[in-house]
Amino acid sequence: MGERVLIALGGNAMTAPDGSASPDDQRRAVERAMTHVATLIGAGHQVVLTHGNGPQVGNLLLKNQIAAEVVPPVPLDWCGAQTQATIGVLILNALGHPAAVVVTRTLVDLGDPAFADPVKPIGRYFSEAEARRFERLGQTWRAFPGRGFRRVVASPEPLEIIDASAALALMDAGYTVVVAGGGGVPVARLADGSLTGVEAVVDKDAAAAVLASAVRASVLVVATDVPAAVLGYGTELARPIGRVTVAELRAMQADGHFARGSMGPKVEAALRFAEGGGRAVITSLEHIGAALAGEIGTAVGW
Ligand code: ADP
Ligand code: MG
């Protein structure tokens, strides 16, 4: 029996193994990723895709920064929307099944504490002089000793995937959908009820957990570049984590096994979805079929 599966694609699905992100690198990486996705669709599963956009947004920001004296820099939410479209069209070209890309907004709260303390670094390192120039345009930059200055933005909690209902309608019509790329374009509700874009980045794994519930997926697959989350990662005692209970995985998380900017958000997303009654698995892209069959990966809620 086919399942409704949400696959959250990490950076390695969109850039070459060495991280390079020329247009050809990105196209080839997406093509490789889509062979695995097409296998699942061919097996009768209904697939919803979401994806990261770090390198792509980084490149757009750099273009904006270099051209700032000539063309006014566009806001971060515009950059997010642009990457949803460009990555989305690569997916459409590569997939070979009827598919649609939903330009997706994610609701955040302007009262989220993340706005008072922006910590998510985006884009490249710049000199102090350049950082000061962009601070005068209202941005927040932070010094990273030994490496330079990098822009930091808020990473607020995703409250709702606003356009999930459009995705559901397309799924009912038989389309594989690409939704909430880059965590979705962050928007906030103003006092008059209208929505406005905000300068923030929603974590794509956090958004995937919310999206998985919104589209009523039975399984959330967090597809990254390691076959499983690991206990004691990077130590001699490293040991992959297989099937675990929510309580066991929460205990490992509390013991500090999952790095903050990488495996941490994936484990948190898996936990949240499992706590809501779903099944979640963290594995590498080439193992998503075996992971769905319960044979590999860090699986919680099964
Ligand atoms: P993606 O780009 O696919 O979203 P990230 O690169 O952010 O994923 O996170 C995956 C990386 O997390 C792995 O390649 C690994 O280097 C790192 N990592 C940190 N802690 C762990 C852990 N406990 N188990 C496995 N990988 C970990
Ligand atoms: Mg990565």
mmCIF file of C-alpha atoms and ligand atoms in Angstrom:
data_model
loop_
_atom_site.group_PDB
_atom_site.id
_atom_site.type_symbol
_atom_site.label_atom_id
_atom_site.label_comp_id
_atom_site.label_asym_id
_atom_site.label_seq_id
_atom_site.Cartn_x
_atom_site.Cartn_y
_atom_site.Cartn_z
ATOM 1 C CA MET A 1 0.000 0.000 0.000
ATOM 2 C CA GLY A 2 1.375 3.405 -0.932
ATOM 3 C CA GLU A 3 1.969 5.929 1.808
ATOM 4 C CA ARG A 4 1.978 9.695 1.809
ATOM 5 C CA VAL A 5 5.629 10.520 2.410
ATOM 6 C CA LEU A 6 7.193 13.900 3.057
ATOM 7 C CA ILE A 7 10.836 13.955 2.012
ATOM 8 C CA ALA A 8 12.967 16.823 3.308
ATOM 9 C CA LEU A 9 16.024 17.116 1.064
ATOM 10 C CA GLY A 10 19.217 18.458 2.604
ATOM 11 C CA GLY A 11 22.015 20.447 1.040
ATOM 12 C CA ASN A 12 23.731 17.433 -0.499
ATOM 13 C CA ALA A 13 20.688 16.868 -2.701
ATOM 14 C CA MET A 14 21.308 20.249 -4.301
ATOM 15 C CA THR A 15 25.070 20.688 -4.487
ATOM 16 C CA ALA A 16 28.007 18.533 -5.545
ATOM 17 C CA PRO A 17 29.523 16.219 -2.902
ATOM 18 C CA ASP A 18 32.318 18.781 -2.334
ATOM 19 C CA GLY A 19 29.706 21.503 -1.782
ATOM 20 C CA SER A 20 30.258 23.339 -5.066
ATOM 21 C CA ALA A 21 27.109 24.916 -6.427
ATOM 22 C CA SER A 22 27.552 25.964 -10.043
ATOM 23 C CA PRO A 23 24.335 25.679 -12.064
ATOM 24 C CA ASP A 24 25.561 22.378 -13.545
ATOM 25 C CA ASP A 25 26.505 21.041 -10.092
ATOM 26 C CA GLN A 26 23.039 21.894 -8.815
ATOM 27 C CA ARG A 27 21.257 20.389 -11.804
ATOM 28 C CA ARG A 28 23.255 17.146 -11.567
ATOM 29 C CA ALA A 29 22.700 16.874 -7.811
ATOM 30 C CA VAL A 30 18.956 17.384 -8.208
ATOM 31 C CA GLU A 31 18.865 14.811 -11.028
ATOM 32 C CA ARG A 32 20.637 12.301 -8.791
ATOM 33 C CA ALA A 33 18.244 13.028 -5.917
ATOM 34 C CA MET A 34 15.200 12.678 -8.150
ATOM 35 C CA THR A 35 16.154 9.167 -9.301
ATOM 36 C CA HIS A 36 15.645 8.060 -5.673
ATOM 37 C CA VAL A 37 12.411 10.023 -5.361
ATOM 38 C CA ALA A 38 11.082 8.645 -8.667
ATOM 39 C CA THR A 39 11.661 5.106 -7.402
ATOM 40 C CA LEU A 40 9.366 5.795 -4.449
ATOM 41 C CA ILE A 41 6.701 7.307 -6.693
ATOM 42 C CA GLY A 42 7.016 4.338 -9.043
ATOM 43 C CA ALA A 43 6.441 2.045 -6.052
ATOM 44 C CA GLY A 44 3.093 3.745 -5.470
ATOM 45 C CA HIS A 45 3.932 6.243 -2.741
ATOM 46 C CA GLN A 46 2.491 9.754 -2.786
ATOM 47 C CA VAL A 47 5.460 12.065 -2.328
ATOM 48 C CA VAL A 48 5.665 15.607 -1.011
ATOM 49 C CA LEU A 49 9.083 17.247 -1.334
ATOM 50 C CA THR A 50 10.673 20.031 0.600
ATOM 51 C CA HIS A 51 14.282 21.179 0.416
ATOM 52 C CA GLY A 52 16.955 23.422 1.859
ATOM 53 C CA ASN A 53 18.307 26.511 0.087
ATOM 54 C CA GLY A 54 21.385 27.627 2.032
ATOM 55 C CA PRO A 55 23.981 27.800 -0.763
ATOM 56 C CA GLN A 56 21.478 29.244 -3.247
ATOM 57 C CA VAL A 57 20.342 32.027 -0.923
ATOM 58 C CA GLY A 58 23.979 32.650 -0.032
ATOM 59 C CA ASN A 59 24.758 33.203 -3.727
ATOM 60 C CA LEU A 60 21.800 35.558 -4.185
ATOM 61 C CA LEU A 61 22.788 37.572 -1.120
ATOM 62 C CA LEU A 62 26.301 37.903 -2.456
ATOM 63 C CA LYS A 63 25.008 39.210 -5.801
ATOM 64 C CA ASN A 64 22.808 41.683 -3.943
ATOM 65 C CA GLN A 65 25.710 42.823 -1.824
ATOM 66 C CA ILE A 66 28.133 43.244 -4.716
ATOM 67 C CA ALA A 67 25.574 45.118 -6.814
ATOM 68 C CA ALA A 68 24.125 47.176 -3.954
ATOM 69 C CA GLU A 69 25.339 50.524 -5.360
ATOM 70 C CA VAL A 70 23.736 49.783 -8.724
ATOM 71 C CA VAL A 71 20.540 47.828 -7.987
ATOM 72 C CA PRO A 72 18.815 48.158 -4.601
ATOM 73 C CA PRO A 73 19.264 44.906 -2.600
ATOM 74 C CA VAL A 74 16.051 42.907 -2.409
ATOM 75 C CA PRO A 75 14.771 41.642 0.935
ATOM 76 C CA LEU A 76 15.629 38.196 2.233
ATOM 77 C CA ASP A 77 12.090 36.883 1.780
ATOM 78 C CA TRP A 78 12.352 37.707 -1.948
ATOM 79 C CA CYS A 79 15.599 35.729 -2.142
ATOM 80 C CA GLY A 80 13.841 32.792 -0.497
ATOM 81 C CA ALA A 81 11.016 32.936 -3.041
ATOM 82 C CA GLN A 82 13.527 33.073 -5.907
ATOM 83 C CA THR A 83 15.280 29.926 -4.686
ATOM 84 C CA GLN A 84 11.965 28.072 -4.327
ATOM 85 C CA ALA A 85 11.355 28.758 -8.019
ATOM 86 C CA THR A 86 14.820 27.902 -9.342
ATOM 87 C CA ILE A 87 15.309 24.744 -7.285
ATOM 88 C CA GLY A 88 11.697 23.836 -8.011
ATOM 89 C CA VAL A 89 12.143 24.034 -11.762
ATOM 90 C CA LEU A 90 15.222 21.784 -11.564
ATOM 91 C CA ILE A 91 13.108 19.261 -9.654
ATOM 92 C CA LEU A 92 10.297 19.486 -12.233
ATOM 93 C CA ASN A 93 12.744 18.895 -15.079
ATOM 94 C CA ALA A 94 14.439 15.992 -13.343
ATOM 95 C CA LEU A 95 11.496 14.120 -11.856
ATOM 96 C CA GLY A 96 9.701 12.766 -14.919
ATOM 97 C CA HIS A 97 6.347 12.526 -13.083
ATOM 98 C CA PRO A 98 3.549 15.137 -13.019
ATOM 99 C CA ALA A 99 4.691 17.631 -10.400
ATOM 100 C CA ALA A 100 4.077 21.189 -9.259
ATOM 101 C CA VAL A 101 6.017 23.707 -7.215
ATOM 102 C CA VAL A 102 4.088 25.737 -4.686
ATOM 103 C CA VAL A 103 5.605 29.119 -3.837
ATOM 104 C CA THR A 104 5.052 28.738 -0.125
ATOM 105 C CA ARG A 105 4.813 31.133 2.787
ATOM 106 C CA THR A 106 5.438 30.101 6.362
ATOM 107 C CA LEU A 107 3.781 32.051 9.160
ATOM 108 C CA VAL A 108 6.001 33.272 11.971
ATOM 109 C CA ASP A 109 5.280 35.491 14.974
ATOM 110 C CA LEU A 110 6.998 38.887 15.169
ATOM 111 C CA GLY A 111 6.942 38.363 18.952
ATOM 112 C CA ASP A 112 9.120 35.236 18.559
ATOM 113 C CA PRO A 113 12.164 35.679 20.843
ATOM 114 C CA ALA A 114 14.395 34.831 17.846
ATOM 115 C CA PHE A 115 13.817 38.360 16.487
ATOM 116 C CA ALA A 116 15.394 39.921 19.572
ATOM 117 C CA ASP A 117 18.507 37.757 19.204
ATOM 118 C CA PRO A 118 19.305 36.881 15.558
ATOM 119 C CA VAL A 119 21.765 33.978 15.554
ATOM 120 C CA LYS A 120 21.413 32.237 12.180
ATOM 121 C CA PRO A 121 24.439 33.095 9.978
ATOM 122 C CA ILE A 122 23.666 33.416 6.270
ATOM 123 C CA GLY A 123 25.722 34.200 3.173
ATOM 124 C CA ARG A 124 29.491 34.529 3.075
ATOM 125 C CA TYR A 125 32.149 36.107 5.261
ATOM 126 C CA PHE A 126 32.925 39.763 4.592
ATOM 127 C CA SER A 127 35.407 42.326 5.915
ATOM 128 C CA GLU A 128 34.496 44.558 8.829
ATOM 129 C CA ALA A 129 34.227 47.614 6.550
ATOM 130 C CA GLU A 130 31.716 45.844 4.330
ATOM 131 C CA ALA A 131 29.789 44.544 7.340
ATOM 132 C CA ARG A 132 29.490 48.119 8.707
ATOM 133 C CA ARG A 133 28.199 49.301 5.322
ATOM 134 C CA PHE A 134 25.376 46.743 5.413
ATOM 135 C CA GLU A 135 24.634 47.501 9.050
ATOM 136 C CA ARG A 136 23.853 51.037 7.914
ATOM 137 C CA LEU A 137 21.212 49.485 5.616
ATOM 138 C CA GLY A 138 19.589 47.974 8.700
ATOM 139 C CA GLN A 139 21.148 44.496 8.716
ATOM 140 C CA THR A 140 22.711 42.703 11.693
ATOM 141 C CA TRP A 141 26.281 41.443 11.242
ATOM 142 C CA ARG A 142 28.415 39.525 13.689
ATOM 143 C CA ALA A 143 32.152 38.940 14.010
ATOM 144 C CA PHE A 144 33.338 35.330 13.734
ATOM 145 C CA PRO A 145 36.880 35.461 15.122
ATOM 146 C CA GLY A 146 39.475 34.380 12.589
ATOM 147 C CA ARG A 147 36.967 34.191 9.739
ATOM 148 C CA GLY A 148 35.485 37.650 9.291
ATOM 149 C CA PHE A 149 31.986 39.061 9.510
ATOM 150 C CA ARG A 150 28.785 37.352 8.564
ATOM 151 C CA ARG A 151 25.199 38.500 8.445
ATOM 152 C CA VAL A 152 22.944 36.961 11.096
ATOM 153 C CA VAL A 153 19.156 36.764 10.937
ATOM 154 C CA ALA A 154 16.398 35.488 13.162
ATOM 155 C CA SER A 155 15.317 31.864 12.810
ATOM 156 C CA PRO A 156 11.795 31.950 14.280
ATOM 157 C CA GLU A 157 9.570 28.944 14.844
ATOM 158 C CA PRO A 158 7.289 28.042 11.919
ATOM 159 C CA LEU A 159 3.682 28.310 13.125
ATOM 160 C CA GLU A 160 1.817 27.379 9.955
ATOM 161 C CA ILE A 161 2.579 26.499 6.335
ATOM 162 C CA ILE A 162 0.178 29.004 4.830
ATOM 163 C CA ASP A 163 -0.003 27.520 1.338
ATOM 164 C CA ALA A 164 -0.291 23.880 2.414
ATOM 165 C CA SER A 165 -3.952 23.873 1.339
ATOM 166 C CA ALA A 166 -2.908 24.634 -2.262
ATOM 167 C CA ALA A 167 -0.439 21.751 -2.041
ATOM 168 C CA LEU A 168 -3.197 19.417 -0.830
ATOM 169 C CA ALA A 169 -5.429 20.368 -3.771
ATOM 170 C CA LEU A 170 -2.592 19.654 -6.221
ATOM 171 C CA MET A 171 -1.896 16.316 -4.520
ATOM 172 C CA ASP A 172 -5.553 15.351 -4.807
ATOM 173 C CA ALA A 173 -5.252 16.131 -8.538
ATOM 174 C CA GLY A 174 -2.353 13.654 -8.792
ATOM 175 C CA TYR A 175 0.678 15.938 -8.642
ATOM 176 C CA THR A 176 3.846 15.355 -6.696
ATOM 177 C CA VAL A 177 4.309 18.684 -4.939
ATOM 178 C CA VAL A 178 7.359 20.678 -3.932
ATOM 179 C CA VAL A 179 6.427 22.766 -0.906
ATOM 180 C CA ALA A 180 8.049 25.151 1.579
ATOM 181 C CA GLY A 181 11.508 25.134 -0.015
ATOM 182 C CA GLY A 182 14.081 26.741 2.256
ATOM 183 C CA GLY A 183 11.598 26.418 5.144
ATOM 184 C CA GLY A 184 9.110 28.623 3.276
ATOM 185 C CA VAL A 185 9.125 32.372 2.734
ATOM 186 C CA PRO A 186 8.680 33.777 6.244
ATOM 187 C CA VAL A 187 5.701 36.083 6.658
ATOM 188 C CA ALA A 188 4.084 37.636 9.712
ATOM 189 C CA ARG A 189 0.542 38.840 10.339
ATOM 190 C CA LEU A 190 0.171 42.556 10.992
ATOM 191 C CA ALA A 191 -2.409 44.128 13.311
ATOM 192 C CA ASP A 192 -4.738 44.771 10.343
ATOM 193 C CA GLY A 193 -4.688 41.060 9.475
ATOM 194 C CA SER A 194 -2.510 41.392 6.369
ATOM 195 C CA LEU A 195 0.634 39.340 5.790
ATOM 196 C CA THR A 196 4.070 40.819 5.219
ATOM 197 C CA GLY A 197 7.441 39.266 4.397
ATOM 198 C CA VAL A 198 10.032 39.337 7.168
ATOM 199 C CA GLU A 199 13.834 39.264 7.154
ATOM 200 C CA ALA A 200 14.275 35.845 8.690
ATOM 201 C CA VAL A 201 15.072 32.245 7.829
ATOM 202 C CA VAL A 202 12.846 29.385 8.902
ATOM 203 C CA ASP A 203 14.783 26.181 9.526
ATOM 204 C CA LYS A 204 13.829 23.780 6.740
ATOM 205 C CA ASP A 205 13.679 20.755 9.048
ATOM 206 C CA ALA A 206 11.432 22.594 11.522
ATOM 207 C CA ALA A 207 9.177 23.651 8.644
ATOM 208 C CA ALA A 208 9.156 20.054 7.332
ATOM 209 C CA ALA A 209 7.698 18.791 10.626
ATOM 210 C CA VAL A 210 4.868 21.357 10.448
ATOM 211 C CA LEU A 211 4.314 20.643 6.752
ATOM 212 C CA ALA A 212 4.221 16.869 7.303
ATOM 213 C CA SER A 213 1.276 17.327 9.668
ATOM 214 C CA ALA A 214 -0.430 19.902 7.437
ATOM 215 C CA VAL A 215 -0.419 17.596 4.400
ATOM 216 C CA ARG A 216 -1.320 14.591 6.591
ATOM 217 C CA ALA A 217 1.809 12.630 5.677
ATOM 218 C CA SER A 218 2.183 9.300 7.447
ATOM 219 C CA VAL A 219 5.992 9.358 7.233
ATOM 220 C CA LEU A 220 8.558 12.164 7.412
ATOM 221 C CA VAL A 221 11.872 11.262 5.780
ATOM 222 C CA VAL A 222 14.713 13.638 6.589
ATOM 223 C CA ALA A 223 17.161 12.925 3.774
ATOM 224 C CA THR A 224 20.704 14.095 4.470
ATOM 225 C CA ASP A 225 24.261 12.861 3.843
ATOM 226 C CA VAL A 226 24.610 10.313 6.654
ATOM 227 C CA PRO A 227 22.691 6.992 6.812
ATOM 228 C CA ALA A 228 21.646 7.644 10.420
ATOM 229 C CA ALA A 229 22.069 9.994 13.339
ATOM 230 C CA VAL A 230 24.982 8.888 15.457
ATOM 231 C CA LEU A 231 25.663 8.706 19.198
ATOM 232 C CA GLY A 232 29.069 10.105 20.116
ATOM 233 C CA TYR A 233 29.436 11.565 16.610
ATOM 234 C CA GLY A 234 33.069 12.176 15.683
ATOM 235 C CA THR A 235 34.394 10.155 18.632
ATOM 236 C CA GLU A 236 35.851 6.651 18.834
ATOM 237 C CA LEU A 237 32.598 5.495 20.404
ATOM 238 C CA ALA A 238 30.465 6.665 17.458
ATOM 239 C CA ARG A 239 27.487 4.353 16.990
ATOM 240 C CA PRO A 240 24.556 4.812 14.577
ATOM 241 C CA ILE A 241 21.082 5.062 16.089
ATOM 242 C CA GLY A 242 18.446 2.757 14.613
ATOM 243 C CA ARG A 243 14.839 2.454 15.735
ATOM 244 C CA VAL A 244 14.196 4.350 18.960
ATOM 245 C CA THR A 245 11.280 5.587 21.020
ATOM 246 C CA VAL A 246 10.500 9.265 21.413
ATOM 247 C CA ALA A 247 11.649 9.079 25.049
ATOM 248 C CA GLU A 248 14.963 7.453 24.097
ATOM 249 C CA LEU A 249 15.685 10.003 21.366
ATOM 250 C CA ARG A 250 14.745 12.918 23.665
ATOM 251 C CA ALA A 251 17.195 11.546 26.243
ATOM 252 C CA MET A 252 20.015 11.339 23.640
ATOM 253 C CA GLN A 253 19.186 14.900 22.552
ATOM 254 C CA ALA A 254 19.352 16.105 26.167
ATOM 255 C CA ASP A 255 22.786 14.450 26.456
ATOM 256 C CA GLY A 256 24.012 16.752 23.662
ATOM 257 C CA HIS A 257 24.597 14.185 20.907
ATOM 258 C CA PHE A 258 23.202 16.269 18.047
ATOM 259 C CA ALA A 259 25.027 19.365 16.806
ATOM 260 C CA ARG A 260 23.015 22.563 16.928
ATOM 261 C CA GLY A 261 23.193 23.749 13.310
ATOM 262 C CA SER A 262 23.140 20.349 11.568
ATOM 263 C CA MET A 263 21.779 17.112 13.086
ATOM 264 C CA GLY A 264 20.017 18.912 15.951
ATOM 265 C CA PRO A 265 17.156 20.387 13.884
ATOM 266 C CA LYS A 266 16.625 17.058 12.076
ATOM 267 C CA VAL A 267 16.262 15.143 15.332
ATOM 268 C CA GLU A 268 13.954 17.833 16.722
ATOM 269 C CA ALA A 269 11.789 17.685 13.566
ATOM 270 C CA ALA A 270 11.606 13.884 13.725
ATOM 271 C CA LEU A 271 10.653 14.048 17.399
ATOM 272 C CA ARG A 272 7.943 16.641 16.903
ATOM 273 C CA PHE A 273 6.362 14.682 14.075
ATOM 274 C CA ALA A 274 6.524 11.428 16.045
ATOM 275 C CA GLU A 275 5.079 13.140 19.123
ATOM 276 C CA GLY A 276 2.129 14.132 16.933
ATOM 277 C CA GLY A 277 1.552 10.477 16.060
ATOM 278 C CA GLY A 278 3.587 10.179 12.832
ATOM 279 C CA ARG A 279 6.601 8.078 11.872
ATOM 280 C CA ALA A 280 9.884 9.810 11.092
ATOM 281 C CA VAL A 281 13.237 8.601 9.830
ATOM 282 C CA ILE A 282 16.583 10.324 9.315
ATOM 283 C CA THR A 283 18.772 8.771 6.634
ATOM 284 C CA SER A 284 20.783 9.502 3.507
ATOM 285 C CA LEU A 285 19.176 10.135 0.159
ATOM 286 C CA GLU A 286 20.230 6.833 -1.419
ATOM 287 C CA HIS A 287 18.595 4.920 1.448
ATOM 288 C CA ILE A 288 15.154 6.519 1.458
ATOM 289 C CA GLY A 289 13.517 3.381 0.001
ATOM 290 C CA ALA A 290 15.075 1.070 2.586
ATOM 291 C CA ALA A 291 14.277 3.604 5.308
ATOM 292 C CA LEU A 292 10.593 3.590 4.336
ATOM 293 C CA ALA A 293 10.648 -0.195 4.575
ATOM 294 C CA GLY A 294 12.002 0.220 8.116
ATOM 295 C CA GLU A 295 15.380 -1.291 7.293
ATOM 296 C CA ILE A 296 17.762 1.606 7.855
ATOM 297 C CA GLY A 297 18.039 5.046 9.396
ATOM 298 C CA THR A 298 17.224 6.618 12.728
ATOM 299 C CA ALA A 299 13.532 5.839 13.022
ATOM 300 C CA VAL A 300 11.174 7.208 15.672
ATOM 301 C CA GLY A 301 7.446 6.634 16.088
ATOM 302 C CA TRP A 302 7.434 3.252 14.265
HETATM 303 P P1 ADP B 1 21.622 18.928 5.321
HETATM 304 O O1 ADP B 1 22.504 19.907 4.614
HETATM 305 O O2 ADP B 1 21.486 17.602 4.629
HETATM 306 O O3 ADP B 1 20.305 19.487 5.765
HETATM 307 P P2 ADP B 1 23.491 19.161 7.524
HETATM 308 O O4 ADP B 1 24.774 19.183 6.770
HETATM 309 O O5 ADP B 1 22.996 20.407 8.130
HETATM 310 O O6 ADP B 1 22.369 18.496 6.648
HETATM 311 O O7 ADP B 1 23.547 18.050 8.690
HETATM 312 C C1 ADP B 1 24.054 16.743 8.441
HETATM 313 C C2 ADP B 1 25.419 16.642 9.074
HETATM 314 O O8 ADP B 1 25.279 16.675 10.503
HETATM 315 C C3 ADP B 1 26.190 15.380 8.866
HETATM 316 O O9 ADP B 1 26.869 15.374 7.637
HETATM 317 C C4 ADP B 1 27.188 15.409 10.037
HETATM 318 O O10 ADP B 1 28.389 16.031 9.648
HETATM 319 C C5 ADP B 1 26.531 16.328 11.061
HETATM 320 N N1 ADP B 1 26.274 15.752 12.381
HETATM 321 C C6 ADP B 1 26.374 16.435 13.537
HETATM 322 N N2 ADP B 1 26.051 15.688 14.585
HETATM 323 C C7 ADP B 1 25.718 14.467 14.100
HETATM 324 C C8 ADP B 1 25.282 13.237 14.711
HETATM 325 N N3 ADP B 1 25.111 13.120 16.019
HETATM 326 N N4 ADP B 1 25.019 12.190 13.903
HETATM 327 C C9 ADP B 1 25.178 12.299 12.559
HETATM 328 N N5 ADP B 1 25.600 13.435 11.931
HETATM 329 C C10 ADP B 1 25.862 14.515 12.691
HETATM 330 MG MG MG B 2 24.809 19.952 4.666
#
